[in-house]
XYZ file of N, CA, C and O in Angstrom:
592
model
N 2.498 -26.288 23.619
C 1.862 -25.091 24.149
C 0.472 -25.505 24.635
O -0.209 -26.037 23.758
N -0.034 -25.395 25.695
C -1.204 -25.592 26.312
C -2.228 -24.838 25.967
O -1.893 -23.811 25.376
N -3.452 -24.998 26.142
C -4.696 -24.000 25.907
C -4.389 -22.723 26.112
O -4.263 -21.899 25.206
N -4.278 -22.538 27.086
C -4.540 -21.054 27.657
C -3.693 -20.475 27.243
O -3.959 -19.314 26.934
N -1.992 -21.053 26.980
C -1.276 -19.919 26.229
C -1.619 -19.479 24.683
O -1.535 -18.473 23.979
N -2.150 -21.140 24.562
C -2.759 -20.519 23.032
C -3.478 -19.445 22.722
O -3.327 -18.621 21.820
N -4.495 -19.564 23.795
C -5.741 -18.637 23.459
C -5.233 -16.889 23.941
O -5.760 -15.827 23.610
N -4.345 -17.076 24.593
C -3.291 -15.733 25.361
C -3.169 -15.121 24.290
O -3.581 -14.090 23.757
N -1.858 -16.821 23.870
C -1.156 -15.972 22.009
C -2.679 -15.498 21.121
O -2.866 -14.281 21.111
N -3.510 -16.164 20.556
C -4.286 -15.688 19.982
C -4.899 -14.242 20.275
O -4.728 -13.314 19.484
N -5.522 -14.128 21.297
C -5.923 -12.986 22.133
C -4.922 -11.771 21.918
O -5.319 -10.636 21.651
N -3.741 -12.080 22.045
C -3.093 -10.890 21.487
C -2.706 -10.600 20.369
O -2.259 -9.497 20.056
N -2.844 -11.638 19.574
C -2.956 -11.686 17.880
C -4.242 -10.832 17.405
O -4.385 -10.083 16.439
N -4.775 -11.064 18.027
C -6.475 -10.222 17.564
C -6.816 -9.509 17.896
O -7.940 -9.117 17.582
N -5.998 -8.869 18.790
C -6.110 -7.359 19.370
C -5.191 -6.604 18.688
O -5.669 -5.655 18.068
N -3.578 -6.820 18.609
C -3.303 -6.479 17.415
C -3.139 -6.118 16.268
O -2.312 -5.335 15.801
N -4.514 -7.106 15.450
C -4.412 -6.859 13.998
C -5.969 -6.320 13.691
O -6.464 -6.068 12.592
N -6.712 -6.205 15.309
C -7.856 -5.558 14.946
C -7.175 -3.683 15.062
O -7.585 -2.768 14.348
N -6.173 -3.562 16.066
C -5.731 -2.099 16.155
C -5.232 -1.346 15.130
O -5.393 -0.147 14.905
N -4.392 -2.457 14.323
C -3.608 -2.608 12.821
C -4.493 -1.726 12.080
O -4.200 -0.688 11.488
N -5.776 -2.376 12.218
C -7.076 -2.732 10.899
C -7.636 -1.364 11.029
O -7.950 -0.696 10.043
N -7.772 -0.906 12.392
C -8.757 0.483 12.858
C -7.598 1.718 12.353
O -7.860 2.496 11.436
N -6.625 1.737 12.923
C -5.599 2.932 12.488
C -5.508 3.149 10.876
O -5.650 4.221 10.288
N -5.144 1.445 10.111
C -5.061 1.737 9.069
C -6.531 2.228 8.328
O -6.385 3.047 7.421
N -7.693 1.871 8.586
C -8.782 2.111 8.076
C -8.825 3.765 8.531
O -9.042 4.473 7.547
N -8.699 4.374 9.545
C -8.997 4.945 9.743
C -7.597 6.566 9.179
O -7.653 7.781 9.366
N -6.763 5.843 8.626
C -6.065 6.690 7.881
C -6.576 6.980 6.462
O -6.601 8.071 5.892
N -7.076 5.487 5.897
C -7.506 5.712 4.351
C -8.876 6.199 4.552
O -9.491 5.841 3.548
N -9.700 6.859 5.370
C -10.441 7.693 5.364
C -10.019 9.024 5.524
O -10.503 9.945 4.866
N -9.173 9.162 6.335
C -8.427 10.652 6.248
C -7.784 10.778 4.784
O -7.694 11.916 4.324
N -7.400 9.863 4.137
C -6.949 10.537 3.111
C -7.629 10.535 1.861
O -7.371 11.288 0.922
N -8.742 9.425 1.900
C -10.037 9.995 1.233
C -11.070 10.730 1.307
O -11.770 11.075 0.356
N -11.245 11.056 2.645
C -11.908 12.012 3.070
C -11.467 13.662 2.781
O -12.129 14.663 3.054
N -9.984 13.568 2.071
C -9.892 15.140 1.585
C -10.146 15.143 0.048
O -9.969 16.105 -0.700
N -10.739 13.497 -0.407
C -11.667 13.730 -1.276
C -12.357 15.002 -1.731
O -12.986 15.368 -0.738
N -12.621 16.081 -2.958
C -13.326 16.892 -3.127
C -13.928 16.973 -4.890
O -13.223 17.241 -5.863
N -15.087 16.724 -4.896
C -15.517 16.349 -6.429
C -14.898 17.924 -7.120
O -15.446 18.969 -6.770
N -14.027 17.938 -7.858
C -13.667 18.670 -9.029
C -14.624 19.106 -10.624
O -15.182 18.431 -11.489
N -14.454 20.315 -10.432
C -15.120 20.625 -11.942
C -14.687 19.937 -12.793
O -13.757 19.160 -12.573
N -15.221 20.053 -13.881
C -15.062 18.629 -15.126
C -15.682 17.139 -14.772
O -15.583 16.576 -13.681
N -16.300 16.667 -15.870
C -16.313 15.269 -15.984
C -15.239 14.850 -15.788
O -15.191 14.540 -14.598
N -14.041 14.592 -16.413
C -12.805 13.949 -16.853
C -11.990 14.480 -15.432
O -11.144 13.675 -15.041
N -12.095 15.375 -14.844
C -11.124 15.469 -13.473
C -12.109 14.978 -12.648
O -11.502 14.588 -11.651
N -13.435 14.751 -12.478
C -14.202 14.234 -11.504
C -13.797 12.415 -11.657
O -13.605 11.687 -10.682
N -13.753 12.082 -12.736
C -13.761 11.041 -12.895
C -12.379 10.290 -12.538
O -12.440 9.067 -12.404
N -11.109 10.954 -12.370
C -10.330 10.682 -12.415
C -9.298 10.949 -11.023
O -8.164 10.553 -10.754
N -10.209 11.751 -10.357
C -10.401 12.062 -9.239
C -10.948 10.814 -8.349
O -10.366 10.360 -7.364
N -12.269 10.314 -8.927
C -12.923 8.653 -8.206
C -12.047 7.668 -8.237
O -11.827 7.039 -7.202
N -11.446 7.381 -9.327
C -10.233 6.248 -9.611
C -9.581 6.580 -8.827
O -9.258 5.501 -8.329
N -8.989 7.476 -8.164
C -7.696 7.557 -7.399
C -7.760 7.282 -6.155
O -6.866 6.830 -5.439
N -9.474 7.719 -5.723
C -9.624 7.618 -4.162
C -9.485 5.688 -4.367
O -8.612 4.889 -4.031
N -10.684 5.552 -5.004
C -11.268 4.095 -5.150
C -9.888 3.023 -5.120
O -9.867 2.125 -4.278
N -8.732 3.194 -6.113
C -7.406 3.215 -6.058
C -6.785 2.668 -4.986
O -6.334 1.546 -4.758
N -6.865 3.921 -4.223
C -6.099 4.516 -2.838
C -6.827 3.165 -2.099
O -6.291 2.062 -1.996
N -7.924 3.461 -1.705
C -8.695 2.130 -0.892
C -8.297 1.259 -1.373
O -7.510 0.851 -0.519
N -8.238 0.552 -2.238
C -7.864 -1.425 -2.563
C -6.757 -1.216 -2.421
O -6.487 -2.312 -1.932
N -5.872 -0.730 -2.435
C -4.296 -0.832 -2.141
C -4.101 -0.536 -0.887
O -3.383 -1.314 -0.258
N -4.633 0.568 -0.222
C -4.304 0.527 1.377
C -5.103 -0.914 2.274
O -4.580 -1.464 3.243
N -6.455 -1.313 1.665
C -7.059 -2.346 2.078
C -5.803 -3.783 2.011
O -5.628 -4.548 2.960
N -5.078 -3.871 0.716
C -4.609 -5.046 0.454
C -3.376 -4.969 1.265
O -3.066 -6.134 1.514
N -2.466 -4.104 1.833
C -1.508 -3.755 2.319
C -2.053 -4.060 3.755
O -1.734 -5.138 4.256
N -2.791 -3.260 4.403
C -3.446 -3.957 5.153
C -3.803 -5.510 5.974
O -3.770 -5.842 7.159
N -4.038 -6.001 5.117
C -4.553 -7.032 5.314
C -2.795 -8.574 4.956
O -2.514 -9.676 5.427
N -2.130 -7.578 3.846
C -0.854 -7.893 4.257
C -0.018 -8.094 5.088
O 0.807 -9.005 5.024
N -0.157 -6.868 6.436
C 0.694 -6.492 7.576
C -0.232 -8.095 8.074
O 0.186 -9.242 7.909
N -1.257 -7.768 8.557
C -2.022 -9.061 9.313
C -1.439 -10.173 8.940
O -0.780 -10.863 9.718
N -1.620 -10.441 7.758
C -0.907 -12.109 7.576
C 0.065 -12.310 7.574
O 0.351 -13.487 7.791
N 1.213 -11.330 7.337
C 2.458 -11.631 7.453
C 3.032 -11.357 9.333
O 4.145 -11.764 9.664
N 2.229 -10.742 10.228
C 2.117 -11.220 11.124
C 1.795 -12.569 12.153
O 2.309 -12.917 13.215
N 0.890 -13.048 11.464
C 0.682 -14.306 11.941
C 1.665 -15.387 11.279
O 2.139 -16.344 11.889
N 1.898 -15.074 9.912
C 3.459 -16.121 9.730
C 4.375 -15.598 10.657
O 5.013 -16.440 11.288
N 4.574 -14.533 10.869
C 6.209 -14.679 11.838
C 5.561 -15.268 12.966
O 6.116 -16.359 13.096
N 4.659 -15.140 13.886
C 4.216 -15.778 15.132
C 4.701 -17.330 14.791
O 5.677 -17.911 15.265
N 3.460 -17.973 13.557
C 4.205 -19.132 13.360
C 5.382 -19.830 13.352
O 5.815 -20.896 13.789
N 5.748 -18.922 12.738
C 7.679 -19.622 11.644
C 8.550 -18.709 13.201
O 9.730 -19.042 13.312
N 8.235 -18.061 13.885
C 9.087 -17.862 15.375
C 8.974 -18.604 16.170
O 9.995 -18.956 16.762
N 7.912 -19.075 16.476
C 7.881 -20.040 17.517
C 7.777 -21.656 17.047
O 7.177 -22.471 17.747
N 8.455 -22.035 15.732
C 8.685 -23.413 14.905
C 7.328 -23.761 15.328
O 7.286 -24.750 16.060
N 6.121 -23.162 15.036
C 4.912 -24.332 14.729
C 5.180 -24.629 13.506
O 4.819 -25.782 13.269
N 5.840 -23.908 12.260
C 6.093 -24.120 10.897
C 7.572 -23.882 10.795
O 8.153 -23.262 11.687
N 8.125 -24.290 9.878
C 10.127 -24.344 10.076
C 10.390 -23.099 9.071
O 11.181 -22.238 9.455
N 9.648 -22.929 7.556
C 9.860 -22.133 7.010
C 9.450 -20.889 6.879
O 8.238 -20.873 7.097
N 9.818 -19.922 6.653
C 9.120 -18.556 6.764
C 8.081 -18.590 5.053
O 6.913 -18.203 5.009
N 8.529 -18.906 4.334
C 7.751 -18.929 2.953
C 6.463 -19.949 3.566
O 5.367 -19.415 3.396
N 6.396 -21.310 4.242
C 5.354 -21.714 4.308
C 4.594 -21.115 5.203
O 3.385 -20.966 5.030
N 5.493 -20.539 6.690
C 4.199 -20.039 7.284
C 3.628 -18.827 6.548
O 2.766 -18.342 7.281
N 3.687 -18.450 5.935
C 3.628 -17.239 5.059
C 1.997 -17.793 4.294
O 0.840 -17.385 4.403
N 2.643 -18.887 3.526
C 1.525 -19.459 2.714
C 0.340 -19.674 3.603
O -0.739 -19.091 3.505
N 0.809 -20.953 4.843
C -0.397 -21.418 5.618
C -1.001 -19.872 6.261
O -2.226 -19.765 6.216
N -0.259 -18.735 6.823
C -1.303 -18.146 7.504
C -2.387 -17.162 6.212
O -3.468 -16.604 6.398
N -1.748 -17.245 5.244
C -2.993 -16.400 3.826
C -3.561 -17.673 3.733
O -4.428 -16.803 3.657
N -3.932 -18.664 3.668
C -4.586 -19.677 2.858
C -5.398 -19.779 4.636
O -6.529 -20.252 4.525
N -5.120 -19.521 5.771
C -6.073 -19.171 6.930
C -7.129 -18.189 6.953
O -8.325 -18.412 6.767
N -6.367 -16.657 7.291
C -6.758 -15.709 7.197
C -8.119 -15.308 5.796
O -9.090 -14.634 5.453
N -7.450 -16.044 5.574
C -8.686 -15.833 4.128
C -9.517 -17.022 4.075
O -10.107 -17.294 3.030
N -9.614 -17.730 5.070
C -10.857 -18.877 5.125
C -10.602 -20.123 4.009
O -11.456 -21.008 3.963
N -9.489 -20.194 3.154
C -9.483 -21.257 1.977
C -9.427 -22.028 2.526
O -10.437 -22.729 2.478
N -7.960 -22.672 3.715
C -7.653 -23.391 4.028
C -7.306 -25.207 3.498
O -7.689 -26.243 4.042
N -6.719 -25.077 2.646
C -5.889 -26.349 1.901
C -5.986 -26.986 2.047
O -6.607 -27.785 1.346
N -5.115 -27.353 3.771
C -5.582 -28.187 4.027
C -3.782 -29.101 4.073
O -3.456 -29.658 5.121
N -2.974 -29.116 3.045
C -1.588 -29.223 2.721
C -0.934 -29.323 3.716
O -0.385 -30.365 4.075
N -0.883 -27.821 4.543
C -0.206 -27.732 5.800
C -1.211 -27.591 6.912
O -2.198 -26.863 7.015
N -0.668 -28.521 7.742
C -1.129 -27.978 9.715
C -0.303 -27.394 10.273
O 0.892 -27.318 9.987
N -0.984 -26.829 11.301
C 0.357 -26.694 12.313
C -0.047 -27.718 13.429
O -1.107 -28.025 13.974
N 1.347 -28.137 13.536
C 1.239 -29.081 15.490
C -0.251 -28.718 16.557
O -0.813 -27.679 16.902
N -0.418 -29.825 16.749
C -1.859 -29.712 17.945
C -1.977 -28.890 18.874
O -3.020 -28.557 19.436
N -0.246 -28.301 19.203
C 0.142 -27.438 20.629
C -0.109 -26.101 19.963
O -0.060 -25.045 20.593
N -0.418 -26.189 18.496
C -0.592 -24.398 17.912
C -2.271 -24.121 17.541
O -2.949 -23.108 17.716
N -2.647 -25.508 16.936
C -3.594 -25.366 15.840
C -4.642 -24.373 16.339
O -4.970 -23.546 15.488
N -5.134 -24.288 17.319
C -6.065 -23.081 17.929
C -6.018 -21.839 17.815
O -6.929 -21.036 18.014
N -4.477 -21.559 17.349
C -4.426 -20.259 17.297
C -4.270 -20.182 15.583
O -3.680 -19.188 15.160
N -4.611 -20.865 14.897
C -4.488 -20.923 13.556
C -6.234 -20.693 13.389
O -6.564 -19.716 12.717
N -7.239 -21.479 13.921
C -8.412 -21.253 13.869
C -9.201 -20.232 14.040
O -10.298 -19.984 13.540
N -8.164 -19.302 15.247
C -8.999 -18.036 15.511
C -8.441 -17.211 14.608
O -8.903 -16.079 14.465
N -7.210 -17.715 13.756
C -6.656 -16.486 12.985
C -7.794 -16.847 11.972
O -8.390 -15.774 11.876
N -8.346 -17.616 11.277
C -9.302 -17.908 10.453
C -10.608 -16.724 10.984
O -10.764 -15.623 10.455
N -11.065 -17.020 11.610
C -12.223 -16.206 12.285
C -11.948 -15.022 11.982
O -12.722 -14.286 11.370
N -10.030 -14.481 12.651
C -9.766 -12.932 12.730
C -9.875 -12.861 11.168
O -10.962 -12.324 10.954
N -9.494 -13.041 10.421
C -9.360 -12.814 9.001
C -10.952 -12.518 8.222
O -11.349 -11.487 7.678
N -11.477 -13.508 8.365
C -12.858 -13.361 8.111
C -13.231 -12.047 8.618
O -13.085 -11.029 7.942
N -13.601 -12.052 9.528
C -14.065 -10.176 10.337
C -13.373 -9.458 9.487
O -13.919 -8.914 8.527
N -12.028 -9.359 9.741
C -11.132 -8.017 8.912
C -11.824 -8.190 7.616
O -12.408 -7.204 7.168
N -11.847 -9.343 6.921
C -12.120 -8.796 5.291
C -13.379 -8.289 5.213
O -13.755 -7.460 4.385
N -14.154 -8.879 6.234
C -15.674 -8.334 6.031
C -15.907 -6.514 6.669
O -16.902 -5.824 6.447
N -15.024 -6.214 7.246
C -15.155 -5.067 8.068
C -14.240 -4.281 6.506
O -14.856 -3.477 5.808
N -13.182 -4.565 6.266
C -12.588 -4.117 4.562
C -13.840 -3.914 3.296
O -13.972 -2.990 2.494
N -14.634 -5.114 3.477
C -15.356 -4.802 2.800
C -16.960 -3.807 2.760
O -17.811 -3.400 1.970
N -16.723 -3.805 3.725
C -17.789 -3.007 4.562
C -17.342 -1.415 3.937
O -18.134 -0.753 3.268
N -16.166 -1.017 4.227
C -15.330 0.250 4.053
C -15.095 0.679 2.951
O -15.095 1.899 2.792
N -14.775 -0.362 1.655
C -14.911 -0.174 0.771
C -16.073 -0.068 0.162
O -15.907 0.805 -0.691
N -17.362 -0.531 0.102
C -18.334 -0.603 -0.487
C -18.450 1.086 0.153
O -18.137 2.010 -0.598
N -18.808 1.300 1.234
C -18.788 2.880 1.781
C -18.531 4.023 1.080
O -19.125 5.090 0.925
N -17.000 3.316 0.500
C -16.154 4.530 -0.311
C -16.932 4.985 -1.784
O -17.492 5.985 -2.234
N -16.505 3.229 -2.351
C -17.372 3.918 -3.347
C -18.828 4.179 -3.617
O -19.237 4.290 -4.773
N -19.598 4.277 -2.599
C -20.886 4.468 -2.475
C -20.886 6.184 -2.451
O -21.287 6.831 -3.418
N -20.347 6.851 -1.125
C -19.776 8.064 -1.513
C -19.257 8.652 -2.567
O -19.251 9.869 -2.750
N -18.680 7.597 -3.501
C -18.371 8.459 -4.670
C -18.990 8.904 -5.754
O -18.870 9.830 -6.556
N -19.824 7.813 -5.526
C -21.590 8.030 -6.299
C -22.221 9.186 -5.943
O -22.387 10.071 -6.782
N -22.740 9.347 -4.389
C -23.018 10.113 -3.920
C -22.643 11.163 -4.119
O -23.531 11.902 -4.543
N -21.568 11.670 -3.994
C -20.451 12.979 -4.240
C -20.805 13.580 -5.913
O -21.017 14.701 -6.373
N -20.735 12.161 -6.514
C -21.351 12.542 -8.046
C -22.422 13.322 -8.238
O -22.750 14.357 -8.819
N -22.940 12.316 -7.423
C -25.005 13.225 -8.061
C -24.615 14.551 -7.464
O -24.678 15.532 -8.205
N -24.282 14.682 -6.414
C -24.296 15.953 -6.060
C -24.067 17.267 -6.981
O -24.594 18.317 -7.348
N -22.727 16.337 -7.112
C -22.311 17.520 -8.320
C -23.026 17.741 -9.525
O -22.972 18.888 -9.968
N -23.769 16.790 -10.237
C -24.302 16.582 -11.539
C -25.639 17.760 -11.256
O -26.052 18.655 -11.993
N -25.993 17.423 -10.172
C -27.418 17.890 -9.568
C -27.083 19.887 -9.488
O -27.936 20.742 -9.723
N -25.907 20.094 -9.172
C -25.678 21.314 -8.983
C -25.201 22.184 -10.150
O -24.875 23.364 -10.016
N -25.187 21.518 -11.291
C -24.651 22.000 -12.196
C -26.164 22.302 -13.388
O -25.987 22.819 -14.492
């Protein structure tokens, strides 16, 4: 695979899993956003766990769809033969570890690098969203504490 298709394939890899990233983010705000602090300590509190909850699991699912996207790209177009390894190599990418164990072929590796980059952004933009949430939930707290 030559440059430019690489950077094609990539390019549409990262448009993709940035659209992925915005819809899904932008659902687990709709459904934390009908968030509403409840009377009681013990239902307020239990009420935060669920949103807080809700976020790391829609975040990790998330960020699931992404990598298990970039393994099928891989393991479809035999830069990798197995679906379990491209699986492995594109999380041990996406998440910046990088092993090191597996490459992919010279005709791919570029688009393995920008998946590195894409991954980085997403988790940092995840983490961005989350810190948000539960910052609001603090927030939402005093409120209530303050009104009572």
């Amino acid at each position: 695979m030559d440059v430019l298709k690489q950077l094609a394939i990539a390019t549409l890899m990262v448009s993709v899993t940035v659209l992925v990233h915005f819809i899904g983010l932008s659902g687990l705000l709709a459904l934390i956003g009908r968030y509403r602090p409840s009377a009681g300590r013990t239902r307020s509190i239990m009420s935060d766990a669920a949103a807080i909850l809700a976020a790391a699991f829609g975040l990790f699912a998330l960020h699931g769809i992404e990598i298990w996207s970039y393994a099928l790209l891989y393991w479809s177009t035999s830069a990798i033969q197995t679906f379990e390894a491209a699986l492995y190599f594109s999380t041990s990418t996406y998440a910046t570890i990088g092993y090191g164990d597996l490459v992919l072929p010279a005709n791919s590796r570029l688009i393995g690098a920008i998946e590195g980059a894409n991954g980085i952004i997403l988790l940092g933009w995840s983490t961005a969203f989350f810190f948000a949430v539960v910052d609001r939930m603090k927030l939402l707290e005093r409120e209530l504490e303050n009104a009572n």
